[in-house]
Short mmCIF file of N, CA and C in Angstrom, two decimals:
data_model
loop_
_atom_site.label_atom_id
_atom_site.label_comp_id
_atom_site.label_asym_id
_atom_site.label_seq_id
_atom_site.Cartn_x
_atom_site.Cartn_y
_atom_site.Cartn_z
N ALA A 16 -213.78 -53.63 127.48
CA ALA A 16 -213.37 -52.25 127.27
C ALA A 16 -211.92 -52.24 126.81
N GLY A 17 -211.56 -51.23 126.09
CA GLY A 17 -210.21 -51.10 125.58
C GLY A 17 -209.18 -51.09 126.70
N GLY A 18 -208.08 -51.79 126.52
CA GLY A 18 -207.00 -51.83 127.50
C GLY A 18 -207.26 -52.76 128.67
N ALA A 19 -208.39 -53.45 128.67
CA ALA A 19 -208.72 -54.35 129.77
C ALA A 19 -207.98 -55.67 129.61
N ALA A 20 -207.81 -56.36 130.72
CA ALA A 20 -207.15 -57.67 130.71
C ALA A 20 -208.05 -58.65 131.44
N GLN A 21 -207.92 -59.89 131.08
CA GLN A 21 -208.69 -60.95 131.74
C GLN A 21 -207.74 -62.09 132.08
N ASP A 22 -207.70 -62.47 133.36
CA ASP A 22 -206.90 -63.61 133.77
C ASP A 22 -207.67 -64.89 133.48
N VAL A 23 -206.99 -65.87 132.94
CA VAL A 23 -207.58 -67.17 132.65
C VAL A 23 -206.72 -68.22 133.32
N THR A 24 -207.34 -69.16 134.01
CA THR A 24 -206.62 -70.25 134.66
C THR A 24 -206.95 -71.55 133.97
N LEU A 25 -205.89 -72.26 133.60
CA LEU A 25 -206.03 -73.58 133.01
C LEU A 25 -205.33 -74.57 133.93
N VAL A 26 -205.96 -75.72 134.14
CA VAL A 26 -205.37 -76.75 135.00
C VAL A 26 -204.72 -77.80 134.10
N TRP A 27 -203.46 -78.09 134.40
CA TRP A 27 -202.72 -79.08 133.64
C TRP A 27 -202.31 -80.18 134.62
N ASN A 28 -202.89 -81.34 134.49
CA ASN A 28 -202.57 -82.47 135.35
C ASN A 28 -201.29 -83.11 134.85
N ILE A 29 -200.22 -83.00 135.65
CA ILE A 29 -198.93 -83.53 135.21
C ILE A 29 -198.63 -84.90 135.79
N SER A 30 -199.60 -85.52 136.51
CA SER A 30 -199.34 -86.84 137.05
C SER A 30 -199.11 -87.81 135.90
N GLY A 31 -198.10 -88.62 136.05
CA GLY A 31 -197.74 -89.57 134.99
C GLY A 31 -196.93 -88.95 133.87
N THR A 32 -196.61 -87.67 133.98
CA THR A 32 -195.83 -87.00 132.95
C THR A 32 -194.36 -87.39 133.07
N ALA A 33 -193.75 -87.69 131.97
CA ALA A 33 -192.33 -88.02 131.96
C ALA A 33 -191.50 -86.77 132.23
N PRO A 34 -190.35 -86.92 132.90
CA PRO A 34 -189.48 -85.76 133.14
C PRO A 34 -188.99 -85.18 131.82
N VAL A 35 -189.29 -83.93 131.61
CA VAL A 35 -188.88 -83.26 130.38
C VAL A 35 -189.17 -81.76 130.52
N SER A 36 -188.62 -80.98 129.65
CA SER A 36 -188.94 -79.56 129.58
C SER A 36 -190.01 -79.35 128.51
N TYR A 37 -190.99 -78.55 128.82
CA TYR A 37 -192.09 -78.28 127.89
C TYR A 37 -192.10 -76.81 127.53
N ALA A 38 -192.48 -76.52 126.31
CA ALA A 38 -192.77 -75.15 125.89
C ALA A 38 -194.28 -75.03 125.84
N LEU A 39 -194.83 -74.18 126.71
CA LEU A 39 -196.27 -73.96 126.74
C LEU A 39 -196.56 -72.69 125.95
N TRP A 40 -197.39 -72.83 124.95
CA TRP A 40 -197.69 -71.71 124.07
C TRP A 40 -199.15 -71.34 124.24
N ALA A 41 -199.41 -70.08 124.52
CA ALA A 41 -200.78 -69.59 124.68
C ALA A 41 -201.08 -68.61 123.56
N LEU A 42 -202.29 -68.74 123.00
CA LEU A 42 -202.70 -67.88 121.90
C LEU A 42 -204.11 -67.38 122.16
N ALA A 43 -204.27 -66.07 122.20
CA ALA A 43 -205.59 -65.45 122.37
C ALA A 43 -206.13 -65.07 121.00
N ASP A 44 -207.42 -65.27 120.82
CA ASP A 44 -208.09 -64.93 119.56
C ASP A 44 -207.38 -65.57 118.36
N PRO A 45 -207.27 -66.92 118.35
CA PRO A 45 -206.53 -67.58 117.27
C PRO A 45 -207.14 -67.38 115.88
N ALA A 46 -208.43 -67.14 115.79
CA ALA A 46 -209.07 -66.96 114.49
C ALA A 46 -209.15 -65.48 114.09
N ASN A 47 -208.54 -64.61 114.90
CA ASN A 47 -208.60 -63.16 114.66
C ASN A 47 -210.04 -62.68 114.50
N ALA A 48 -210.92 -63.20 115.35
CA ALA A 48 -212.34 -62.83 115.29
C ALA A 48 -212.60 -61.46 115.88
N ILE A 49 -211.67 -60.97 116.68
CA ILE A 49 -211.83 -59.65 117.30
C ILE A 49 -210.88 -58.68 116.61
N ALA A 50 -211.45 -57.59 116.11
CA ALA A 50 -210.62 -56.57 115.45
C ALA A 50 -209.78 -55.86 116.52
N GLU A 51 -208.47 -55.81 116.27
CA GLU A 51 -207.55 -55.20 117.23
C GLU A 51 -206.59 -54.27 116.52
N GLY A 52 -206.06 -53.33 117.26
CA GLY A 52 -205.07 -52.43 116.70
C GLY A 52 -203.75 -53.13 116.48
N ASP A 53 -203.47 -54.17 117.25
CA ASP A 53 -202.21 -54.91 117.14
C ASP A 53 -202.51 -56.41 117.28
N GLU A 54 -202.42 -57.14 116.20
CA GLU A 54 -202.68 -58.58 116.21
C GLU A 54 -201.41 -59.39 116.51
N THR A 55 -200.27 -58.71 116.70
CA THR A 55 -199.00 -59.43 116.87
C THR A 55 -198.69 -59.75 118.33
N ASN A 56 -199.51 -59.28 119.26
CA ASN A 56 -199.19 -59.48 120.68
C ASN A 56 -200.18 -60.44 121.36
N ASN A 57 -200.72 -61.37 120.61
CA ASN A 57 -201.74 -62.28 121.15
C ASN A 57 -201.20 -63.63 121.58
N SER A 58 -199.90 -63.78 121.62
CA SER A 58 -199.36 -65.08 121.99
C SER A 58 -198.20 -64.91 122.97
N GLY A 59 -197.94 -65.98 123.67
CA GLY A 59 -196.82 -65.99 124.61
C GLY A 59 -196.35 -67.41 124.81
N ILE A 60 -195.12 -67.54 125.28
CA ILE A 60 -194.54 -68.86 125.50
C ILE A 60 -193.92 -68.91 126.88
N LEU A 61 -194.04 -70.06 127.52
CA LEU A 61 -193.47 -70.28 128.84
C LEU A 61 -192.78 -71.63 128.82
N TRP A 62 -191.54 -71.67 129.28
CA TRP A 62 -190.82 -72.94 129.38
C TRP A 62 -191.07 -73.51 130.76
N ALA A 63 -191.52 -74.74 130.82
CA ALA A 63 -191.80 -75.42 132.09
C ALA A 63 -190.90 -76.65 132.20
N ASP A 64 -190.06 -76.64 133.20
CA ASP A 64 -189.18 -77.79 133.45
C ASP A 64 -189.88 -78.73 134.41
N LEU A 65 -190.44 -79.79 133.87
CA LEU A 65 -191.09 -80.80 134.70
C LEU A 65 -190.07 -81.90 134.96
N LEU A 66 -189.20 -81.62 135.90
CA LEU A 66 -188.08 -82.50 136.21
C LEU A 66 -188.01 -82.74 137.72
N PRO A 67 -187.34 -83.79 138.12
CA PRO A 67 -187.05 -83.95 139.55
C PRO A 67 -186.00 -82.92 139.97
N ASP A 68 -185.86 -82.73 141.26
CA ASP A 68 -184.77 -81.92 141.82
C ASP A 68 -184.31 -82.61 143.09
N LEU A 69 -183.25 -83.40 142.98
CA LEU A 69 -182.73 -84.16 144.11
C LEU A 69 -181.87 -83.25 144.97
N THR A 70 -182.09 -83.31 146.29
CA THR A 70 -181.34 -82.46 147.20
C THR A 70 -180.83 -83.26 148.39
N LEU A 71 -179.71 -82.82 148.91
CA LEU A 71 -179.11 -83.35 150.13
C LEU A 71 -178.55 -82.20 150.94
N THR A 72 -178.76 -82.24 152.25
CA THR A 72 -178.11 -81.30 153.16
C THR A 72 -177.51 -82.12 154.30
N SER A 73 -176.68 -81.50 155.10
CA SER A 73 -176.07 -82.22 156.22
C SER A 73 -177.13 -82.74 157.18
N ALA A 74 -178.24 -82.07 157.30
CA ALA A 74 -179.32 -82.53 158.18
C ALA A 74 -179.97 -83.82 157.67
N ASP A 75 -179.73 -84.16 156.41
CA ASP A 75 -180.29 -85.38 155.83
C ASP A 75 -179.45 -86.62 156.13
N ILE A 76 -178.32 -86.44 156.81
CA ILE A 76 -177.44 -87.55 157.18
C ILE A 76 -177.56 -87.72 158.69
N GLN A 77 -178.14 -88.81 159.14
CA GLN A 77 -178.36 -89.05 160.57
C GLN A 77 -177.64 -90.32 161.00
N GLY A 78 -177.04 -90.30 162.20
CA GLY A 78 -176.38 -91.47 162.76
C GLY A 78 -174.88 -91.36 162.68
N GLU A 79 -174.21 -92.40 163.22
CA GLU A 79 -172.75 -92.46 163.21
C GLU A 79 -172.27 -93.67 162.40
N SER A 80 -172.43 -94.88 162.95
CA SER A 80 -172.02 -96.07 162.19
C SER A 80 -173.19 -96.62 161.38
N LEU A 81 -174.41 -96.52 161.92
CA LEU A 81 -175.61 -96.86 161.17
C LEU A 81 -176.21 -95.54 160.70
N LEU A 82 -176.05 -95.26 159.41
CA LEU A 82 -176.48 -93.98 158.85
C LEU A 82 -177.82 -94.11 158.16
N THR A 83 -178.66 -93.12 158.35
CA THR A 83 -179.88 -92.98 157.56
C THR A 83 -179.69 -91.75 156.69
N ILE A 84 -179.74 -91.95 155.39
CA ILE A 84 -179.53 -90.88 154.43
C ILE A 84 -180.87 -90.61 153.76
N THR A 85 -181.30 -89.36 153.81
CA THR A 85 -182.57 -88.96 153.19
C THR A 85 -182.28 -88.09 151.99
N VAL A 86 -182.67 -88.58 150.82
CA VAL A 86 -182.57 -87.79 149.59
C VAL A 86 -183.96 -87.23 149.32
N ARG A 87 -184.04 -85.95 149.09
CA ARG A 87 -185.34 -85.31 148.85
C ARG A 87 -185.48 -84.96 147.37
N ASN A 88 -186.70 -85.12 146.88
CA ASN A 88 -187.02 -84.72 145.51
C ASN A 88 -187.94 -83.51 145.60
N ASN A 89 -187.37 -82.34 145.38
CA ASN A 89 -188.15 -81.10 145.43
C ASN A 89 -188.75 -80.75 144.07
N GLY A 90 -188.67 -81.67 143.13
CA GLY A 90 -189.19 -81.43 141.78
C GLY A 90 -190.65 -81.82 141.64
N TYR A 91 -191.12 -81.77 140.41
CA TYR A 91 -192.54 -81.98 140.11
C TYR A 91 -192.86 -83.36 139.56
N VAL A 92 -191.84 -84.17 139.26
CA VAL A 92 -192.07 -85.52 138.76
C VAL A 92 -191.18 -86.50 139.52
N THR A 93 -191.52 -87.76 139.43
CA THR A 93 -190.83 -88.83 140.15
C THR A 93 -189.42 -89.05 139.62
N ALA A 94 -188.50 -89.29 140.54
CA ALA A 94 -187.14 -89.69 140.18
C ALA A 94 -187.02 -91.19 140.47
N THR A 95 -186.45 -91.94 139.53
CA THR A 95 -186.30 -93.38 139.73
C THR A 95 -184.83 -93.79 139.64
N ASN A 96 -184.52 -94.87 140.35
CA ASN A 96 -183.16 -95.43 140.37
C ASN A 96 -182.12 -94.36 140.70
N VAL A 97 -182.32 -93.72 141.85
CA VAL A 97 -181.43 -92.65 142.29
C VAL A 97 -180.21 -93.26 142.98
N VAL A 98 -179.06 -93.13 142.36
CA VAL A 98 -177.82 -93.64 142.93
C VAL A 98 -177.34 -92.66 144.00
N VAL A 99 -176.91 -93.23 145.13
CA VAL A 99 -176.35 -92.44 146.22
C VAL A 99 -174.96 -93.00 146.51
N ALA A 100 -173.96 -92.12 146.49
CA ALA A 100 -172.57 -92.54 146.71
C ALA A 100 -172.02 -91.88 147.97
N LEU A 101 -171.29 -92.66 148.77
CA LEU A 101 -170.63 -92.16 149.97
C LEU A 101 -169.12 -92.26 149.76
N HIS A 102 -168.44 -91.14 150.03
CA HIS A 102 -167.00 -91.07 149.82
C HIS A 102 -166.31 -90.57 151.09
N ARG A 103 -165.07 -90.94 151.19
CA ARG A 103 -164.18 -90.41 152.22
C ARG A 103 -163.17 -89.52 151.52
N ASP A 104 -162.81 -88.42 152.15
CA ASP A 104 -161.77 -87.52 151.63
C ASP A 104 -162.18 -86.81 150.34
N GLY A 105 -163.42 -86.42 150.23
CA GLY A 105 -163.89 -85.65 149.07
C GLY A 105 -164.75 -86.47 148.13
N LEU A 106 -165.45 -85.79 147.26
CA LEU A 106 -166.34 -86.48 146.31
C LEU A 106 -165.57 -87.37 145.34
N ALA A 107 -164.30 -87.07 145.14
CA ALA A 107 -163.47 -87.91 144.27
C ALA A 107 -162.61 -88.86 145.10
N GLY A 108 -162.85 -88.89 146.43
CA GLY A 108 -162.06 -89.74 147.31
C GLY A 108 -162.51 -91.19 147.28
N THR A 109 -162.12 -91.92 148.30
CA THR A 109 -162.40 -93.35 148.40
C THR A 109 -163.90 -93.60 148.46
N LEU A 110 -164.39 -94.44 147.56
CA LEU A 110 -165.80 -94.82 147.55
C LEU A 110 -166.04 -95.83 148.66
N LEU A 111 -166.91 -95.47 149.60
CA LEU A 111 -167.24 -96.36 150.72
C LEU A 111 -168.50 -97.17 150.46
N TYR A 112 -169.41 -96.60 149.70
CA TYR A 112 -170.69 -97.27 149.46
C TYR A 112 -171.37 -96.61 148.26
N SER A 113 -172.06 -97.41 147.49
CA SER A 113 -172.92 -96.90 146.43
C SER A 113 -174.17 -97.77 146.42
N GLY A 114 -175.32 -97.12 146.50
CA GLY A 114 -176.60 -97.83 146.52
C GLY A 114 -177.64 -97.06 145.75
N THR A 115 -178.82 -97.63 145.63
CA THR A 115 -179.88 -97.01 144.83
C THR A 115 -181.16 -96.90 145.64
N VAL A 116 -181.77 -95.73 145.55
CA VAL A 116 -183.13 -95.54 146.06
C VAL A 116 -184.03 -95.70 144.84
N GLY A 117 -184.93 -96.66 144.87
CA GLY A 117 -185.73 -97.02 143.69
C GLY A 117 -186.61 -95.92 143.16
N VAL A 118 -187.45 -95.33 144.01
CA VAL A 118 -188.42 -94.32 143.56
C VAL A 118 -188.53 -93.23 144.61
N ILE A 119 -188.43 -91.98 144.17
CA ILE A 119 -188.68 -90.83 145.04
C ILE A 119 -189.70 -89.95 144.33
N GLY A 120 -190.89 -89.88 144.89
CA GLY A 120 -191.97 -89.11 144.28
C GLY A 120 -191.74 -87.62 144.36
N PRO A 121 -192.57 -86.86 143.64
CA PRO A 121 -192.47 -85.40 143.69
C PRO A 121 -192.67 -84.88 145.11
N HIS A 122 -191.84 -83.95 145.52
CA HIS A 122 -191.91 -83.32 146.85
C HIS A 122 -191.94 -84.36 147.95
N SER A 123 -191.11 -85.40 147.80
CA SER A 123 -191.07 -86.51 148.75
C SER A 123 -189.63 -86.89 149.06
N PRO A 124 -189.43 -87.58 150.20
CA PRO A 124 -188.10 -88.09 150.53
C PRO A 124 -187.97 -89.56 150.17
N GLY A 125 -186.74 -89.98 149.97
CA GLY A 125 -186.39 -91.38 149.84
C GLY A 125 -185.24 -91.65 150.78
N THR A 126 -185.23 -92.81 151.44
CA THR A 126 -184.19 -93.06 152.43
C THR A 126 -183.38 -94.29 152.08
N LEU A 127 -182.17 -94.27 152.61
CA LEU A 127 -181.22 -95.35 152.43
C LEU A 127 -180.54 -95.54 153.78
N THR A 128 -180.37 -96.78 154.22
CA THR A 128 -179.68 -97.06 155.47
C THR A 128 -178.37 -97.78 155.15
N VAL A 129 -177.29 -97.27 155.74
CA VAL A 129 -175.95 -97.78 155.44
C VAL A 129 -175.20 -97.98 156.75
N THR A 130 -174.46 -99.07 156.85
CA THR A 130 -173.60 -99.32 158.01
C THR A 130 -172.15 -99.07 157.60
N LEU A 131 -171.48 -98.18 158.35
CA LEU A 131 -170.06 -97.91 158.14
C LEU A 131 -169.31 -98.30 159.39
N SER A 132 -168.16 -98.95 159.25
CA SER A 132 -167.40 -99.38 160.42
C SER A 132 -166.41 -98.33 160.90
N ALA A 133 -165.92 -97.51 160.01
CA ALA A 133 -164.92 -96.50 160.39
C ALA A 133 -165.61 -95.25 160.92
N SER A 134 -164.86 -94.48 161.71
CA SER A 134 -165.38 -93.20 162.19
C SER A 134 -164.25 -92.18 162.21
N ASN A 135 -164.57 -90.99 162.67
CA ASN A 135 -163.61 -89.89 162.75
C ASN A 135 -163.07 -89.50 161.38
N PHE A 136 -163.96 -89.24 160.47
CA PHE A 136 -163.57 -88.74 159.16
C PHE A 136 -164.71 -87.95 158.56
N MET A 137 -164.38 -87.19 157.52
CA MET A 137 -165.37 -86.42 156.81
C MET A 137 -166.03 -87.32 155.77
N LEU A 138 -167.35 -87.43 155.85
CA LEU A 138 -168.11 -88.25 154.92
C LEU A 138 -168.78 -87.33 153.90
N TYR A 139 -168.58 -87.64 152.63
CA TYR A 139 -169.19 -86.89 151.53
C TYR A 139 -170.27 -87.77 150.91
N VAL A 140 -171.45 -87.23 150.77
CA VAL A 140 -172.59 -87.98 150.24
C VAL A 140 -173.12 -87.23 149.02
N GLU A 141 -173.36 -87.98 147.94
CA GLU A 141 -173.85 -87.36 146.71
C GLU A 141 -174.95 -88.22 146.10
N ALA A 142 -176.04 -87.56 145.73
CA ALA A 142 -177.12 -88.22 144.99
C ALA A 142 -176.88 -88.00 143.51
N ASP A 143 -177.12 -89.02 142.73
CA ASP A 143 -176.96 -88.95 141.27
C ASP A 143 -175.56 -88.45 140.87
N PRO A 144 -174.51 -89.13 141.34
CA PRO A 144 -173.15 -88.64 141.08
C PRO A 144 -172.78 -88.59 139.60
N ALA A 145 -173.39 -89.40 138.77
CA ALA A 145 -173.08 -89.39 137.33
C ALA A 145 -173.99 -88.45 136.55
N ASN A 146 -174.85 -87.72 137.26
CA ASN A 146 -175.83 -86.83 136.61
C ASN A 146 -176.65 -87.58 135.55
N ALA A 147 -177.05 -88.79 135.89
CA ALA A 147 -177.85 -89.61 134.98
C ALA A 147 -179.31 -89.16 134.93
N ILE A 148 -179.74 -88.42 135.96
CA ILE A 148 -181.12 -87.94 136.04
C ILE A 148 -181.13 -86.45 135.72
N ALA A 149 -181.89 -86.06 134.70
CA ALA A 149 -182.03 -84.64 134.38
C ALA A 149 -182.81 -83.98 135.53
N GLU A 150 -182.31 -82.85 136.02
CA GLU A 150 -182.92 -82.16 137.15
C GLU A 150 -183.02 -80.67 136.89
N THR A 151 -183.87 -80.02 137.67
CA THR A 151 -183.97 -78.57 137.56
C THR A 151 -182.73 -77.89 138.14
N ASP A 152 -182.07 -78.53 139.10
CA ASP A 152 -180.87 -77.96 139.70
C ASP A 152 -179.90 -79.10 140.02
N GLU A 153 -178.79 -79.15 139.34
CA GLU A 153 -177.79 -80.20 139.55
C GLU A 153 -176.79 -79.83 140.65
N SER A 154 -176.84 -78.61 141.17
CA SER A 154 -175.81 -78.14 142.10
C SER A 154 -176.11 -78.44 143.56
N ASN A 155 -177.26 -79.04 143.86
CA ASN A 155 -177.64 -79.25 145.26
C ASN A 155 -177.72 -80.73 145.63
N ASN A 156 -176.91 -81.56 145.00
CA ASN A 156 -176.98 -83.01 145.17
C ASN A 156 -175.98 -83.57 146.17
N ALA A 157 -175.16 -82.76 146.80
CA ALA A 157 -174.10 -83.29 147.65
C ALA A 157 -173.99 -82.51 148.95
N THR A 158 -173.49 -83.21 149.95
CA THR A 158 -173.22 -82.59 151.25
C THR A 158 -172.10 -83.36 151.93
N ALA A 159 -171.63 -82.84 153.05
CA ALA A 159 -170.58 -83.51 153.81
C ALA A 159 -170.86 -83.35 155.29
N VAL A 160 -170.52 -84.38 156.07
CA VAL A 160 -170.64 -84.34 157.53
C VAL A 160 -169.42 -85.01 158.15
N MET A 161 -169.09 -84.57 159.36
CA MET A 161 -168.01 -85.19 160.11
C MET A 161 -168.59 -86.34 160.90
N LEU A 162 -168.01 -87.54 160.74
CA LEU A 162 -168.44 -88.69 161.52
C LEU A 162 -167.45 -88.95 162.64
N GLY A 163 -167.94 -89.38 163.78
CA GLY A 163 -167.07 -89.77 164.88
C GLY A 163 -167.06 -88.79 166.02
N GLU A 164 -166.05 -88.97 166.88
CA GLU A 164 -165.93 -88.19 168.10
C GLU A 164 -165.50 -86.76 167.82
N GLY A 165 -165.69 -85.94 168.84
CA GLY A 165 -165.24 -84.56 168.74
C GLY A 165 -166.33 -83.67 168.19
N PRO A 166 -165.98 -82.41 167.99
CA PRO A 166 -166.98 -81.45 167.51
C PRO A 166 -167.40 -81.78 166.08
N LYS A 167 -168.64 -81.53 165.78
CA LYS A 167 -169.18 -81.76 164.45
C LYS A 167 -168.88 -80.56 163.58
N LEU A 168 -168.53 -80.82 162.36
CA LEU A 168 -168.31 -79.78 161.37
C LEU A 168 -169.26 -80.03 160.23
N TYR A 169 -170.19 -79.13 160.02
CA TYR A 169 -171.15 -79.26 158.92
C TYR A 169 -170.76 -78.28 157.83
N LEU A 170 -170.53 -78.81 156.68
CA LEU A 170 -170.14 -77.98 155.55
C LEU A 170 -171.36 -77.58 154.75
N PRO A 171 -171.29 -76.44 154.09
CA PRO A 171 -172.40 -76.05 153.22
C PRO A 171 -172.44 -76.92 151.97
N LEU A 172 -173.41 -76.66 151.18
CA LEU A 172 -173.61 -77.37 149.93
C LEU A 172 -172.33 -77.40 149.12
N ILE A 173 -172.05 -78.54 148.53
CA ILE A 173 -170.88 -78.68 147.68
C ILE A 173 -171.35 -78.71 146.25
N SER A 174 -170.87 -77.80 145.45
CA SER A 174 -171.28 -77.72 144.05
C SER A 174 -170.15 -78.21 143.17
N ARG A 175 -170.50 -79.03 142.19
CA ARG A 175 -169.51 -79.57 141.27
C ARG A 175 -169.71 -78.88 139.93
N ASN A 176 -168.69 -78.22 139.46
CA ASN A 176 -168.74 -77.57 138.15
C ASN A 176 -168.09 -78.49 137.13
N GLU A 177 -168.79 -78.68 136.03
CA GLU A 177 -168.23 -79.53 134.98
C GLU A 177 -168.11 -78.73 133.71
#
């Protein structure tokens, strides 16, 4: 009937898909087999970012001298060779450790265990510090926690503007 709409569902299996942005183009009645008052509104485009999204929060840093760091991939594709850097005195401060988590699957965590000898300082942790991995959100890759004695101070997300 005139003015009616029909929802159509298509399944797109993205397993094994490389991280990239896709333009999905949909076209109804491509052969113009149906006479319409307006043939110019039969298509649409949707941009789909099939990328990892690496995240860190203060809750992802557990321990004092033996630290377990959990990097989460909230994206739709696997992230590989994820560099994790630990700094003292800010993200541009003294580098204490740099290591790699080999593979973090979609909607999965990856962990790294690090031993630090010093305590009583603010530890800054950043995943993908060089932005080598294209992500849906680059602003949620860092956090900071207070290590050592005394009250804990948990800072919110640290965003780096470039």
